[in-house]
Amino acid sequence: MSTMTINGRLAPLPDDPDALLVDVIRDDLDLTGTKLVCGAGVCGACTVLVDGAPVVSCLMPARAAANTKVTTVEGIGATQLHPVQKAFMAHDALQCGFCTPGFVVEAAAFCDSWRRDKGTAIPSREEIGAALSGHLCRCGAYDGIFNAVAAACAGHFDGVDPNPPRVEARQKVTGSAKYTVDIRHDGQLEGVLLRSPFPHARITELDLAPALALPDVSAAVSLLGDDRMVRYVGDPIAAVAAKDRKTALAAIAAIKMTSECLPSVIGLDAARKPDSPVVFEKSSRKKAGNVSEGAGGPAPWKGNVRGPTAAFSQKPKKVRSWVESARQAHDPLLFEATFRTATQSHSCLEPHAAVARFDGDSLTVHVSTQAVFHLMELIAKRYKLGHDKVRVIADHVGGGFGSKASFGIETTAAIDLARAAKAPVRVAFDRHEELSVTGYRPATEIAIALLPFEQGDLKALSLTAHADTGAATNSTIAALARLIYPAQAKQLADYDVVSNLPPGAPFRGPGGPPMAFALEQAIDEAALRMKLDPIALRKRWDPNPNRQRLYDWAAGLDVWRNRKTSAAQTGRYRRGVGVASGYWLYLWQPGVKIELKVEGGRLIASTATQDIGQGSRTVIANTVAHEFGLEPHDVDVRIGDSRLPEGPGAGGSRSTASVIPPTLLAVQKLKDAIEQNARRKPVAGSNAPWREMIAASPDLCVTSVRPEDSKPTAPGIRSPLKDAGFMGMIFGWMLRRFSNLAVGAGVPSSVQVIEVEVDTWLGHVRVLNVQTGIAVGKIAAPALARSQATGSVIQGLGYALYEARETDPRSGSVLSAGMEDYRIPGIADTPAISVHFDEAGFDHVLGGSVGIGEVATVPTSPALANAIRNATGIRLTEIPIRPDRLISALKGRTAA
């Protein structure tokens, strides 16, 4: 038997010629810091050092490691943290942390080599980008990574222990943070799903016996619904549990089934045809998925088209009349266009995964989820168990972005298999499943007409959106245009176009980015036709006080004041500057509780929320520490467990606004209790009175519930739904009643200014810098808020320039189901990003803070498109803005 030395210890290698090094490291040696993500050597998450050289272990045969020295992330900082690990902690060069071990291993090797050759010289962004080009971070932590690697190479962290802004940073940079895919129970089995190869069929017979007859197969269950229908390629049919994945895959292949193939329809254009096959008959429409974060209202259906939902329209007949009259009169101020956006996949690096274990009649489920507490409620309801019999755990979550907010099939399959096998079962999707069947931001087609009055006010806006939702409904795109830029009249209509594709899902600001891509370009075009500064026009048309302050900030930027017009430029390379605005609703979750206690002389804060990278642990720790005059590391924060007091989901930017107010109330309660139980007062003149009182306090515990907000006193601060009249009130009531979400007063807002360089010969767009102004109230964790902001911008740049899910138009199979085929931004794609926080506007919220994750990504794609228009004179109406599309648009123009 061959061996390797791993982290200084001798370890055997399997004789299996198919065994990969990553599997030996993770499964045999339980070194779970090394992550398996793409399986194709694209993302770098599995990087280890082999004889000192970085290697992607997902491609390396285990036998090739014989007689080598292998170092994983656990070995990088085994005796003391490497300067790179310290720098990553100090510069918050991470978010969810799932990709972080791979980055750390590669960066440590680069740093060590750099220091040997060049001492403490600082590498350039280009050199760092080239060194880490084989690594991907879906959260977009690249800006912090640049800074961290540069600082480590410069020797800034030699012998220096950092005070990290993120409380769990050490676990993430050392690989000790445990994610759902890392959970191992004694006797644990591996679950795999059988999925439909058909876009539309009825499964008439399903025989699981051949699978169960195979050795080491412990369970097989059907996942079909009552109608036995499958409506897209990848729709789940059955699941098996076996001793390992290889055996489970063999069992899946052994299942026998008979099916009746039915007519299918794929995609937006085909599904809108009047004679297209119907995906959901009237009796089965409730089986459709949900692409929004809230419960949907009623809407008419016609074939595969659901809609219009037009409740947020305002005098739509006037819009039609005015637009038609302007069209007939060839009014130069009338702008009409059709915009198209592509499907964007969430691409979470940690796949959807669940590990289920029964202990008698009690069920424990580790899940990669955005809703620990709510998922416990849903599981208890489905399986008819008491809440005290179900425990959901998510210690760390490797990204979500909206795709992990529901009760997914990975969880039901793991539970069903665990019950049938009487053993723990893990179900973890592979990368093909993750990129094909776990949801996406739907592609859209948006027709817009914008008409100003001659004197300059906004007269009419028409926006009609068709969303390519697959086997799902409830898109909200056009309706969002009601809550920005008031007009005399607005006609806003949303349509879901259902087809035999996997269902879409909520994705970071659902509906916001495609709406802004169309509307903000229309605003920009209106400014050009009216010969006005685009920021000045927005300031005139948009009365929101948060954005008014951001417009003033943006107008004062040097990059904006010094921009050139396209007519003033010649040559191959043209530079342009664009601006766009965005908003999101201020959402918070009623019923959220925070438990705060003194236990053994330490403060402990607890709530059943989860941290998917947005920093919930740190927000709570910072809030408590600030009120007691302590450091965040003096506070133990316990989250990720449904047995804790009810906590918020991580979606819709609700987390911060949901946890800070009850935390502040709990702090005051606990202070009162400590003082009442104090045997003596702190020493006069003490600079840490609460530290002394907590250390001397008996064990105490208090709980507070998230209160209602106070009434705003600042002018112009109100719920945006009030601007939508009666239907806005109904929408708010529905969100609270059916989704447990409250819409607060005030509007989280963002204004972005982007500078680009366009290669007019090759069609390449290089983003030079991004200035993003964000108004989300007081910043509870500044470094983490900046990371959220820059990561949101990077996802927005991916949406604008690179990302597009490709499907077979005949079968509906997803063709871009590997990370080598689905392009997300890498570190070398990252421009310089400056973040400006405007901290006013939310004084009526206890603590003054609201969420940032959604609003910061909404305006990115239109700001970039407007910059390209400024550089070239070309108005691009389709994303991603690929080189071929840009070259095609430039043909025949002098710019080419």
PDB file of C-alpha atoms in Angstrom, residues 9-171:
ATOM      1  CA  ARG A   9       1.604  12.674   9.326  1.00  0.00           C
ATOM      2  CA  LEU A  10       1.837   9.485   7.318  1.00  0.00           C
ATOM      3  CA  ALA A  11      -1.441   8.446   5.687  1.00  0.00           C
ATOM      4  CA  PRO A  12      -2.334   5.455   3.495  1.00  0.00           C
ATOM      5  CA  LEU A  13      -3.586   5.835  -0.048  1.00  0.00           C
ATOM      6  CA  PRO A  14      -6.297   3.574  -1.510  1.00  0.00           C
ATOM      7  CA  ASP A  15      -5.531   1.052  -4.221  1.00  0.00           C
ATOM      8  CA  ASP A  16      -8.605   2.171  -6.210  1.00  0.00           C
ATOM      9  CA  PRO A  17      -7.231   3.741  -9.417  1.00  0.00           C
ATOM     10  CA  ASP A  18     -10.345   5.954  -9.674  1.00  0.00           C
ATOM     11  CA  ALA A  19      -9.922   7.469  -6.214  1.00  0.00           C
ATOM     12  CA  LEU A  20      -9.224  11.187  -6.237  1.00  0.00           C
ATOM     13  CA  LEU A  21      -7.022  12.983  -3.759  1.00  0.00           C
ATOM     14  CA  VAL A  22      -9.859  15.299  -2.662  1.00  0.00           C
ATOM     15  CA  ASP A  23     -11.993  12.316  -1.642  1.00  0.00           C
ATOM     16  CA  VAL A  24      -9.179  10.747   0.362  1.00  0.00           C
ATOM     17  CA  ILE A  25      -8.533  14.047   2.134  1.00  0.00           C
ATOM     18  CA  ARG A  26     -12.176  14.738   2.947  1.00  0.00           C
ATOM     19  CA  ASP A  27     -13.721  11.305   3.398  1.00  0.00           C
ATOM     20  CA  ASP A  28     -10.891   9.098   4.642  1.00  0.00           C
ATOM     21  CA  LEU A  29      -8.913  11.652   6.648  1.00  0.00           C
ATOM     22  CA  ASP A  30     -11.794  13.984   7.628  1.00  0.00           C
ATOM     23  CA  LEU A  31      -9.819  17.081   6.654  1.00  0.00           C
ATOM     24  CA  THR A  32     -12.908  18.957   5.532  1.00  0.00           C
ATOM     25  CA  GLY A  33     -11.259  22.367   5.091  1.00  0.00           C
ATOM     26  CA  THR A  34     -10.501  21.224   1.537  1.00  0.00           C
ATOM     27  CA  LYS A  35     -13.763  21.778  -0.360  1.00  0.00           C
ATOM     28  CA  LEU A  36     -15.140  19.936  -3.374  1.00  0.00           C
ATOM     29  CA  VAL A  37     -17.065  22.358  -5.579  1.00  0.00           C
ATOM     30  CA  CYS A  38     -16.639  22.154  -9.348  1.00  0.00           C
ATOM     31  CA  GLY A  39     -14.905  18.803  -9.792  1.00  0.00           C
ATOM     32  CA  ALA A  40     -13.247  20.226 -12.890  1.00  0.00           C
ATOM     33  CA  GLY A  41     -10.271  22.205 -11.630  1.00  0.00           C
ATOM     34  CA  VAL A  42     -11.989  25.524 -12.299  1.00  0.00           C
ATOM     35  CA  CYS A  43     -12.822  27.051  -8.915  1.00  0.00           C
ATOM     36  CA  GLY A  44      -9.757  26.300  -6.777  1.00  0.00           C
ATOM     37  CA  ALA A  45     -11.697  25.434  -3.610  1.00  0.00           C
ATOM     38  CA  CYS A  46      -9.955  22.045  -3.330  1.00  0.00           C
ATOM     39  CA  THR A  47      -6.422  23.441  -3.628  1.00  0.00           C
ATOM     40  CA  VAL A  48      -3.710  21.768  -1.553  1.00  0.00           C
ATOM     41  CA  LEU A  49       0.068  21.892  -1.668  1.00  0.00           C
ATOM     42  CA  VAL A  50       1.862  18.838  -3.047  1.00  0.00           C
ATOM     43  CA  ASP A  51       5.567  19.115  -2.306  1.00  0.00           C
ATOM     44  CA  GLY A  52       4.993  22.825  -1.856  1.00  0.00           C
ATOM     45  CA  ALA A  53       3.206  23.429  -5.174  1.00  0.00           C
ATOM     46  CA  PRO A  54      -0.522  24.301  -5.378  1.00  0.00           C
ATOM     47  CA  VAL A  55      -2.591  21.508  -6.920  1.00  0.00           C
ATOM     48  CA  VAL A  56      -6.344  21.118  -7.461  1.00  0.00           C
ATOM     49  CA  SER A  57      -7.061  17.879  -5.635  1.00  0.00           C
ATOM     50  CA  CYS A  58     -10.369  17.263  -7.465  1.00  0.00           C
ATOM     51  CA  LEU A  59      -8.389  16.311 -10.597  1.00  0.00           C
ATOM     52  CA  MET A  60      -5.426  14.551  -8.995  1.00  0.00           C
ATOM     53  CA  PRO A  61      -5.583  10.752  -8.725  1.00  0.00           C
ATOM     54  CA  ALA A  62      -4.903   9.730  -5.152  1.00  0.00           C
ATOM     55  CA  ARG A  63      -2.169   7.326  -6.290  1.00  0.00           C
ATOM     56  CA  ALA A  64      -0.273  10.257  -7.813  1.00  0.00           C
ATOM     57  CA  ALA A  65       0.259  11.603  -4.285  1.00  0.00           C
ATOM     58  CA  ALA A  66       2.312   8.565  -3.277  1.00  0.00           C
ATOM     59  CA  ASN A  67       5.560   9.486  -1.531  1.00  0.00           C
ATOM     60  CA  THR A  68       4.735  13.197  -1.573  1.00  0.00           C
ATOM     61  CA  LYS A  69       4.210  15.773   1.141  1.00  0.00           C
ATOM     62  CA  VAL A  70       0.665  17.162   1.042  1.00  0.00           C
ATOM     63  CA  THR A  71      -0.402  20.229   2.983  1.00  0.00           C
ATOM     64  CA  THR A  72      -4.057  21.198   3.397  1.00  0.00           C
ATOM     65  CA  VAL A  73      -5.416  24.410   4.872  1.00  0.00           C
ATOM     66  CA  GLU A  74      -5.392  22.725   8.284  1.00  0.00           C
ATOM     67  CA  GLY A  75      -1.622  22.347   7.939  1.00  0.00           C
ATOM     68  CA  ILE A  76      -0.992  25.912   6.773  1.00  0.00           C
ATOM     69  CA  GLY A  77      -1.646  27.361  10.217  1.00  0.00           C
ATOM     70  CA  ALA A  78      -1.132  24.250  12.325  1.00  0.00           C
ATOM     71  CA  THR A  79       1.353  25.754  14.791  1.00  0.00           C
ATOM     72  CA  GLN A  80       0.701  29.449  14.213  1.00  0.00           C
ATOM     73  CA  LEU A  81      -1.333  31.392  11.714  1.00  0.00           C
ATOM     74  CA  HIS A  82       0.344  32.174   8.403  1.00  0.00           C
ATOM     75  CA  PRO A  83       0.604  35.907   7.579  1.00  0.00           C
ATOM     76  CA  VAL A  84      -1.896  35.315   4.761  1.00  0.00           C
ATOM     77  CA  GLN A  85      -4.440  33.893   7.209  1.00  0.00           C
ATOM     78  CA  LYS A  86      -3.960  36.857   9.507  1.00  0.00           C
ATOM     79  CA  ALA A  87      -4.317  39.272   6.593  1.00  0.00           C
ATOM     80  CA  PHE A  88      -7.483  37.560   5.372  1.00  0.00           C
ATOM     81  CA  MET A  89      -8.933  37.948   8.859  1.00  0.00           C
ATOM     82  CA  ALA A  90      -7.902  41.588   9.231  1.00  0.00           C
ATOM     83  CA  HIS A  91      -9.058  42.696   5.766  1.00  0.00           C
ATOM     84  CA  ASP A  92     -12.292  40.652   5.837  1.00  0.00           C
ATOM     85  CA  ALA A  93     -11.186  38.866   2.683  1.00  0.00           C
ATOM     86  CA  LEU A  94     -14.061  36.406   2.986  1.00  0.00           C
ATOM     87  CA  GLN A  95     -17.815  36.201   3.367  1.00  0.00           C
ATOM     88  CA  CYS A  96     -19.495  32.800   3.484  1.00  0.00           C
ATOM     89  CA  GLY A  97     -16.006  31.292   3.728  1.00  0.00           C
ATOM     90  CA  PHE A  98     -16.567  28.193   1.615  1.00  0.00           C
ATOM     91  CA  CYS A  99     -13.951  29.161  -0.975  1.00  0.00           C
ATOM     92  CA  THR A 100     -11.596  30.684   1.606  1.00  0.00           C
ATOM     93  CA  PRO A 101      -9.423  27.594   2.357  1.00  0.00           C
ATOM     94  CA  GLY A 102      -8.501  27.230  -1.301  1.00  0.00           C
ATOM     95  CA  PHE A 103      -7.651  30.913  -1.583  1.00  0.00           C
ATOM     96  CA  VAL A 104      -5.587  30.747   1.623  1.00  0.00           C
ATOM     97  CA  VAL A 105      -3.538  27.759   0.425  1.00  0.00           C
ATOM     98  CA  GLU A 106      -2.783  29.330  -2.962  1.00  0.00           C
ATOM     99  CA  ALA A 107      -2.144  32.785  -1.495  1.00  0.00           C
ATOM    100  CA  ALA A 108       0.189  31.368   1.166  1.00  0.00           C
ATOM    101  CA  ALA A 109       2.260  29.639  -1.519  1.00  0.00           C
ATOM    102  CA  PHE A 110       2.357  32.838  -3.569  1.00  0.00           C
ATOM    103  CA  CYS A 111       3.284  34.919  -0.534  1.00  0.00           C
ATOM    104  CA  ASP A 112       6.075  32.570   0.503  1.00  0.00           C
ATOM    105  CA  SER A 113       7.512  32.559  -3.013  1.00  0.00           C
ATOM    106  CA  TRP A 114       7.175  36.333  -3.313  1.00  0.00           C
ATOM    107  CA  ARG A 115       8.918  36.943   0.006  1.00  0.00           C
ATOM    108  CA  ARG A 116      11.815  34.661  -0.980  1.00  0.00           C
ATOM    109  CA  ASP A 117      12.329  36.441  -4.272  1.00  0.00           C
ATOM    110  CA  LYS A 118      11.273  40.043  -3.592  1.00  0.00           C
ATOM    111  CA  GLY A 119      11.291  40.597   0.140  1.00  0.00           C
ATOM    112  CA  THR A 120       8.577  42.951   1.322  1.00  0.00           C
ATOM    113  CA  ALA A 121       7.870  44.637  -1.995  1.00  0.00           C
ATOM    114  CA  ILE A 122       4.132  44.997  -2.602  1.00  0.00           C
ATOM    115  CA  PRO A 123       2.766  42.995  -5.550  1.00  0.00           C
ATOM    116  CA  SER A 124       0.452  44.774  -7.977  1.00  0.00           C
ATOM    117  CA  ARG A 125      -3.222  43.938  -8.385  1.00  0.00           C
ATOM    118  CA  GLU A 126      -2.349  42.379 -11.743  1.00  0.00           C
ATOM    119  CA  GLU A 127       0.265  40.099 -10.161  1.00  0.00           C
ATOM    120  CA  ILE A 128      -2.100  39.042  -7.382  1.00  0.00           C
ATOM    121  CA  GLY A 129      -4.919  38.524  -9.871  1.00  0.00           C
ATOM    122  CA  ALA A 130      -2.732  36.330 -12.057  1.00  0.00           C
ATOM    123  CA  ALA A 131      -1.595  34.254  -9.084  1.00  0.00           C
ATOM    124  CA  LEU A 132      -5.171  33.635  -7.881  1.00  0.00           C
ATOM    125  CA  SER A 133      -6.847  33.425 -11.287  1.00  0.00           C
ATOM    126  CA  GLY A 134      -7.712  29.768 -10.745  1.00  0.00           C
ATOM    127  CA  HIS A 135      -9.991  30.587  -7.807  1.00  0.00           C
ATOM    128  CA  LEU A 136     -13.609  31.731  -7.689  1.00  0.00           C
ATOM    129  CA  CYS A 137     -15.611  33.411  -4.939  1.00  0.00           C
ATOM    130  CA  ARG A 138     -19.353  33.691  -5.585  1.00  0.00           C
ATOM    131  CA  CYS A 139     -19.770  36.149  -2.708  1.00  0.00           C
ATOM    132  CA  GLY A 140     -17.307  38.439  -4.491  1.00  0.00           C
ATOM    133  CA  ALA A 141     -14.791  38.943  -1.668  1.00  0.00           C
ATOM    134  CA  TYR A 142     -12.076  39.783  -4.185  1.00  0.00           C
ATOM    135  CA  ASP A 143     -11.488  43.359  -3.088  1.00  0.00           C
ATOM    136  CA  GLY A 144     -10.556  42.247   0.414  1.00  0.00           C
ATOM    137  CA  ILE A 145      -8.458  39.395  -1.003  1.00  0.00           C
ATOM    138  CA  PHE A 146      -6.392  41.846  -3.063  1.00  0.00           C
ATOM    139  CA  ASN A 147      -5.751  43.941   0.020  1.00  0.00           C
ATOM    140  CA  ALA A 148      -4.985  40.956   2.226  1.00  0.00           C
ATOM    141  CA  VAL A 149      -2.469  39.329  -0.110  1.00  0.00           C
ATOM    142  CA  ALA A 150      -0.704  42.648  -0.731  1.00  0.00           C
ATOM    143  CA  ALA A 151      -0.457  43.296   3.004  1.00  0.00           C
ATOM    144  CA  ALA A 152       0.839  39.799   3.766  1.00  0.00           C
ATOM    145  CA  CYS A 153       3.494  40.051   1.047  1.00  0.00           C
ATOM    146  CA  ALA A 154       4.537  43.420   2.417  1.00  0.00           C
ATOM    147  CA  GLY A 155       5.191  41.871   5.817  1.00  0.00           C
ATOM    148  CA  HIS A 156       2.416  43.734   7.606  1.00  0.00           C
ATOM    149  CA  PHE A 157       1.297  40.591   9.438  1.00  0.00           C
ATOM    150  CA  ASP A 158       4.613  39.067  10.407  1.00  0.00           C
ATOM    151  CA  GLY A 159       4.158  38.251  14.075  1.00  0.00           C
ATOM    152  CA  VAL A 160       1.068  40.458  14.368  1.00  0.00           C
ATOM    153  CA  ASP A 161      -2.155  38.955  15.702  1.00  0.00           C
ATOM    154  CA  PRO A 162      -5.091  40.693  14.026  1.00  0.00           C
ATOM    155  CA  ASN A 163      -8.303  41.877  15.619  1.00  0.00           C
ATOM    156  CA  PRO A 164     -10.635  40.593  12.896  1.00  0.00           C
ATOM    157  CA  PRO A 165     -13.843  42.468  12.104  1.00  0.00           C
ATOM    158  CA  ARG A 166     -15.680  39.161  11.493  1.00  0.00           C
ATOM    159  CA  VAL A 167     -16.079  37.071  14.625  1.00  0.00           C
ATOM    160  CA  GLU A 168     -15.840  33.655  12.904  1.00  0.00           C
ATOM    161  CA  ALA A 169     -12.947  34.650  10.629  1.00  0.00           C
ATOM    162  CA  ARG A 170     -10.389  32.370  12.311  1.00  0.00           C
ATOM    163  CA  GLN A 171     -12.538  29.267  11.758  1.00  0.00           C
TER     164      GLN A 171
END
